Amino acid sequence: MSFQKPNKVSSMTEALKKLEKYCAYQERSHKQVYQKCRDYGLTEDEANQILIELISSNFLNEQRFAEAYVQGKFKIKSWGKQKIVHGLNNAGVSKKLIENSMEKIDPKVYLQTLISLAEKKRTTLKIGTEFEKTIKIQRYLLSKGYKYDEISEALKLQD
């Protein structure tokens, strides 16, 4: 079993170049970039300097990250609002940015996605009574981050 050595960098310039590539590849939160700085062995002051540089050169934008995260997790993975909010909280995004980003999800599309997920799950369930299938669908949708009342509404509309 081999262990990787810490990903140390020899200079601030080298770290900045690596982090520019890191941020250009995909939107990142401030917390993710800060953690990467610490992984590179940078001090807190050096990490803060690099964060400021990345923000001023527009490689790092928390609002852009939050919006991309919300749209990606909803449209691609069909996550519910609760799971998305939890992910953004873990990424260190502020409550205000989370609220603003979550408002961009169209309620009609959200409900339609929920109904569609319920229908897909129902087709995969072969065994069990109707009640048992409903319970399994509810558990599945709860694990995707949807609220119980949203699930109940979707299941009523589905029937």
CSV table of C-alpha atoms in Angstrom, one decimal:
chain,number,residue,atom,x,y,z
A,1,MET,CA,0.0,0.0,0.0
A,2,SER,CA,1.5,3.3,-1.1
A,3,PHE,CA,0.7,6.7,0.3
A,4,GLN,CA,0.9,9.9,-1.7
A,5,LYS,CA,3.2,12.6,-0.5
A,6,PRO,CA,1.6,15.9,0.3
A,7,ASN,CA,1.2,18.0,-2.8
A,8,LYS,CA,3.7,20.7,-1.7
A,9,VAL,CA,4.6,23.6,-4.0
A,10,SER,CA,7.8,25.5,-4.0
A,11,SER,CA,6.5,29.0,-4.6
A,12,MET,CA,3.4,31.2,-4.5
A,13,THR,CA,3.7,31.7,-8.2
A,14,GLU,CA,3.6,27.9,-8.8
A,15,ALA,CA,0.6,27.6,-6.4
A,16,LEU,CA,-1.2,30.4,-8.2
A,17,LYS,CA,-0.7,28.8,-11.6
A,18,LYS,CA,-2.0,25.4,-10.3
A,19,LEU,CA,-5.0,27.0,-8.7
A,20,GLU,CA,-5.8,29.0,-11.8
A,21,LYS,CA,-6.0,25.7,-13.7
A,22,TYR,CA,-8.0,24.1,-10.8
A,23,CYS,CA,-10.5,27.0,-11.0
A,24,ALA,CA,-10.7,27.1,-14.8
A,25,TYR,CA,-11.5,23.4,-15.0
A,26,GLN,CA,-14.7,23.8,-13.0
A,27,GLU,CA,-16.4,26.3,-10.7
A,28,ARG,CA,-15.0,26.1,-7.2
A,29,SER,CA,-16.0,27.5,-3.8
A,30,HIS,CA,-13.7,29.6,-1.7
A,31,LYS,CA,-13.6,26.8,0.9
A,32,GLN,CA,-12.4,24.3,-1.8
A,33,VAL,CA,-9.7,26.6,-3.0
A,34,TYR,CA,-8.6,27.5,0.5
A,35,GLN,CA,-8.3,23.8,1.3
A,36,LYS,CA,-6.3,23.2,-1.8
A,37,CYS,CA,-3.9,26.0,-0.7
A,38,ARG,CA,-3.5,24.3,2.6
A,39,ASP,CA,-2.9,21.0,0.9
A,40,TYR,CA,-0.1,22.6,-1.0
A,41,GLY,CA,1.5,23.6,2.3
A,42,LEU,CA,0.8,27.3,2.1
A,43,THR,CA,0.3,29.4,5.2
A,44,GLU,CA,-3.0,31.0,6.1
A,45,ASP,CA,-1.7,34.4,4.9
A,46,GLU,CA,-0.4,33.0,1.6
A,47,ALA,CA,-3.7,31.1,1.0
A,48,ASN,CA,-5.6,34.4,1.7
A,49,GLN,CA,-3.4,36.3,-0.8
A,50,ILE,CA,-4.0,33.7,-3.5
A,51,LEU,CA,-7.7,33.7,-2.8
A,52,ILE,CA,-7.7,37.5,-3.3
A,53,GLU,CA,-5.7,37.2,-6.5
A,54,LEU,CA,-8.0,34.5,-7.9
A,55,ILE,CA,-11.1,36.6,-7.1
A,56,SER,CA,-9.7,39.8,-8.6
A,57,SER,CA,-8.8,37.9,-11.8
A,58,ASN,CA,-12.3,36.3,-11.9
A,59,PHE,CA,-11.1,32.7,-11.6
A,60,LEU,CA,-13.1,32.4,-8.4
A,61,ASN,CA,-16.6,33.6,-7.9
A,62,GLU,CA,-18.8,32.3,-5.2
A,63,GLN,CA,-22.1,33.3,-6.8
A,64,ARG,CA,-21.1,31.7,-10.1
A,65,PHE,CA,-20.1,28.5,-8.2
A,66,ALA,CA,-23.4,28.4,-6.3
A,67,GLU,CA,-25.5,28.9,-9.4
A,68,ALA,CA,-23.6,26.3,-11.4
A,69,TYR,CA,-23.8,23.8,-8.4
A,70,VAL,CA,-27.6,24.3,-8.1
A,71,GLN,CA,-28.2,23.9,-11.8
A,72,GLY,CA,-25.9,21.0,-12.2
A,73,LYS,CA,-27.2,19.0,-9.3
A,74,PHE,CA,-30.8,19.6,-10.2
A,75,LYS,CA,-30.7,19.2,-14.0
A,76,ILE,CA,-28.1,16.4,-14.2
A,77,LYS,CA,-28.5,14.4,-11.0
A,78,SER,CA,-32.2,15.4,-10.3
A,79,TRP,CA,-31.4,16.3,-6.6
A,80,GLY,CA,-34.0,17.9,-4.5
A,81,LYS,CA,-33.6,21.2,-2.8
A,82,GLN,CA,-32.6,19.8,0.6
A,83,LYS,CA,-29.7,17.8,-0.7
A,84,ILE,CA,-28.5,20.8,-2.9
A,85,VAL,CA,-28.7,23.2,0.1
A,86,HIS,CA,-26.8,20.7,2.2
A,87,GLY,CA,-24.0,20.4,-0.4
A,88,LEU,CA,-23.7,24.2,-0.7
A,89,ASN,CA,-23.5,24.5,3.1
A,90,ASN,CA,-20.7,21.9,3.1
A,91,ALA,CA,-18.9,23.9,0.4
A,92,GLY,CA,-19.0,27.0,2.7
A,93,VAL,CA,-21.4,29.1,0.6
A,94,SER,CA,-23.3,31.8,2.5
A,95,LYS,CA,-27.0,31.5,3.3
A,96,LYS,CA,-27.9,34.5,1.1
A,97,LEU,CA,-26.1,33.1,-1.9
A,98,ILE,CA,-27.8,29.8,-1.4
A,99,GLU,CA,-31.2,31.4,-1.2
A,100,ASN,CA,-30.5,33.4,-4.4
A,101,SER,CA,-29.3,30.4,-6.3
A,102,MET,CA,-32.2,28.2,-5.2
A,103,GLU,CA,-34.7,30.7,-6.4
A,104,LYS,CA,-33.5,30.0,-10.0
A,105,ILE,CA,-35.1,26.6,-9.9
A,106,ASP,CA,-38.5,26.8,-11.6
A,107,PRO,CA,-41.2,25.3,-9.3
A,108,LYS,CA,-43.1,23.7,-12.2
A,109,VAL,CA,-39.9,22.0,-13.5
A,110,TYR,CA,-39.1,21.0,-10.0
A,111,LEU,CA,-42.5,19.3,-9.5
A,112,GLN,CA,-42.3,17.7,-13.0
A,113,THR,CA,-38.8,16.3,-12.2
A,114,LEU,CA,-40.2,14.9,-9.0
A,115,ILE,CA,-43.1,13.2,-10.7
A,116,SER,CA,-40.8,11.8,-13.4
A,117,LEU,CA,-38.5,10.3,-10.8
A,118,ALA,CA,-41.4,8.7,-9.0
A,119,GLU,CA,-42.7,7.2,-12.2
A,120,LYS,CA,-39.2,5.8,-13.2
A,121,LYS,CA,-38.8,4.3,-9.7
A,122,ARG,CA,-42.3,2.7,-9.9
A,123,THR,CA,-41.4,1.0,-13.1
A,124,THR,CA,-38.3,-0.6,-11.5
A,125,LEU,CA,-40.3,-2.1,-8.6
A,126,LYS,CA,-41.6,-5.5,-9.5
A,127,ILE,CA,-42.5,-7.1,-6.2
A,128,GLY,CA,-44.8,-5.9,-3.4
A,129,THR,CA,-48.1,-4.4,-2.8
A,130,GLU,CA,-49.0,-0.9,-3.9
A,131,PHE,CA,-48.4,0.4,-0.4
A,132,GLU,CA,-44.9,-1.2,-0.2
A,133,LYS,CA,-44.1,0.3,-3.6
A,134,THR,CA,-45.2,3.7,-2.4
A,135,ILE,CA,-43.0,3.5,0.7
A,136,LYS,CA,-40.0,2.5,-1.4
A,137,ILE,CA,-40.6,5.4,-3.8
A,138,GLN,CA,-40.9,7.8,-0.8
A,139,ARG,CA,-37.6,6.5,0.6
A,140,TYR,CA,-35.9,6.9,-2.7
A,141,LEU,CA,-37.1,10.4,-3.2
A,142,LEU,CA,-36.2,11.4,0.4
A,143,SER,CA,-32.7,10.2,-0.3
A,144,LYS,CA,-32.6,12.4,-3.4
A,145,GLY,CA,-33.3,15.4,-1.2
A,146,TYR,CA,-37.0,16.0,-1.7
A,147,LYS,CA,-39.3,17.0,1.2
A,148,TYR,CA,-42.0,14.6,2.3
A,149,ASP,CA,-44.8,17.0,1.5
A,150,GLU,CA,-43.4,17.6,-2.0
A,151,ILE,CA,-43.3,13.8,-2.5
A,152,SER,CA,-46.8,13.3,-1.2
A,153,GLU,CA,-48.1,16.0,-3.7
A,154,ALA,CA,-46.2,14.4,-6.6
A,155,LEU,CA,-47.5,11.0,-5.8
A,156,LYS,CA,-51.1,12.3,-5.7
A,157,LEU,CA,-50.6,14.0,-9.0
A,158,GLN,CA,-49.1,10.8,-10.4
A,159,ASP,CA,-52.2,8.7,-9.7
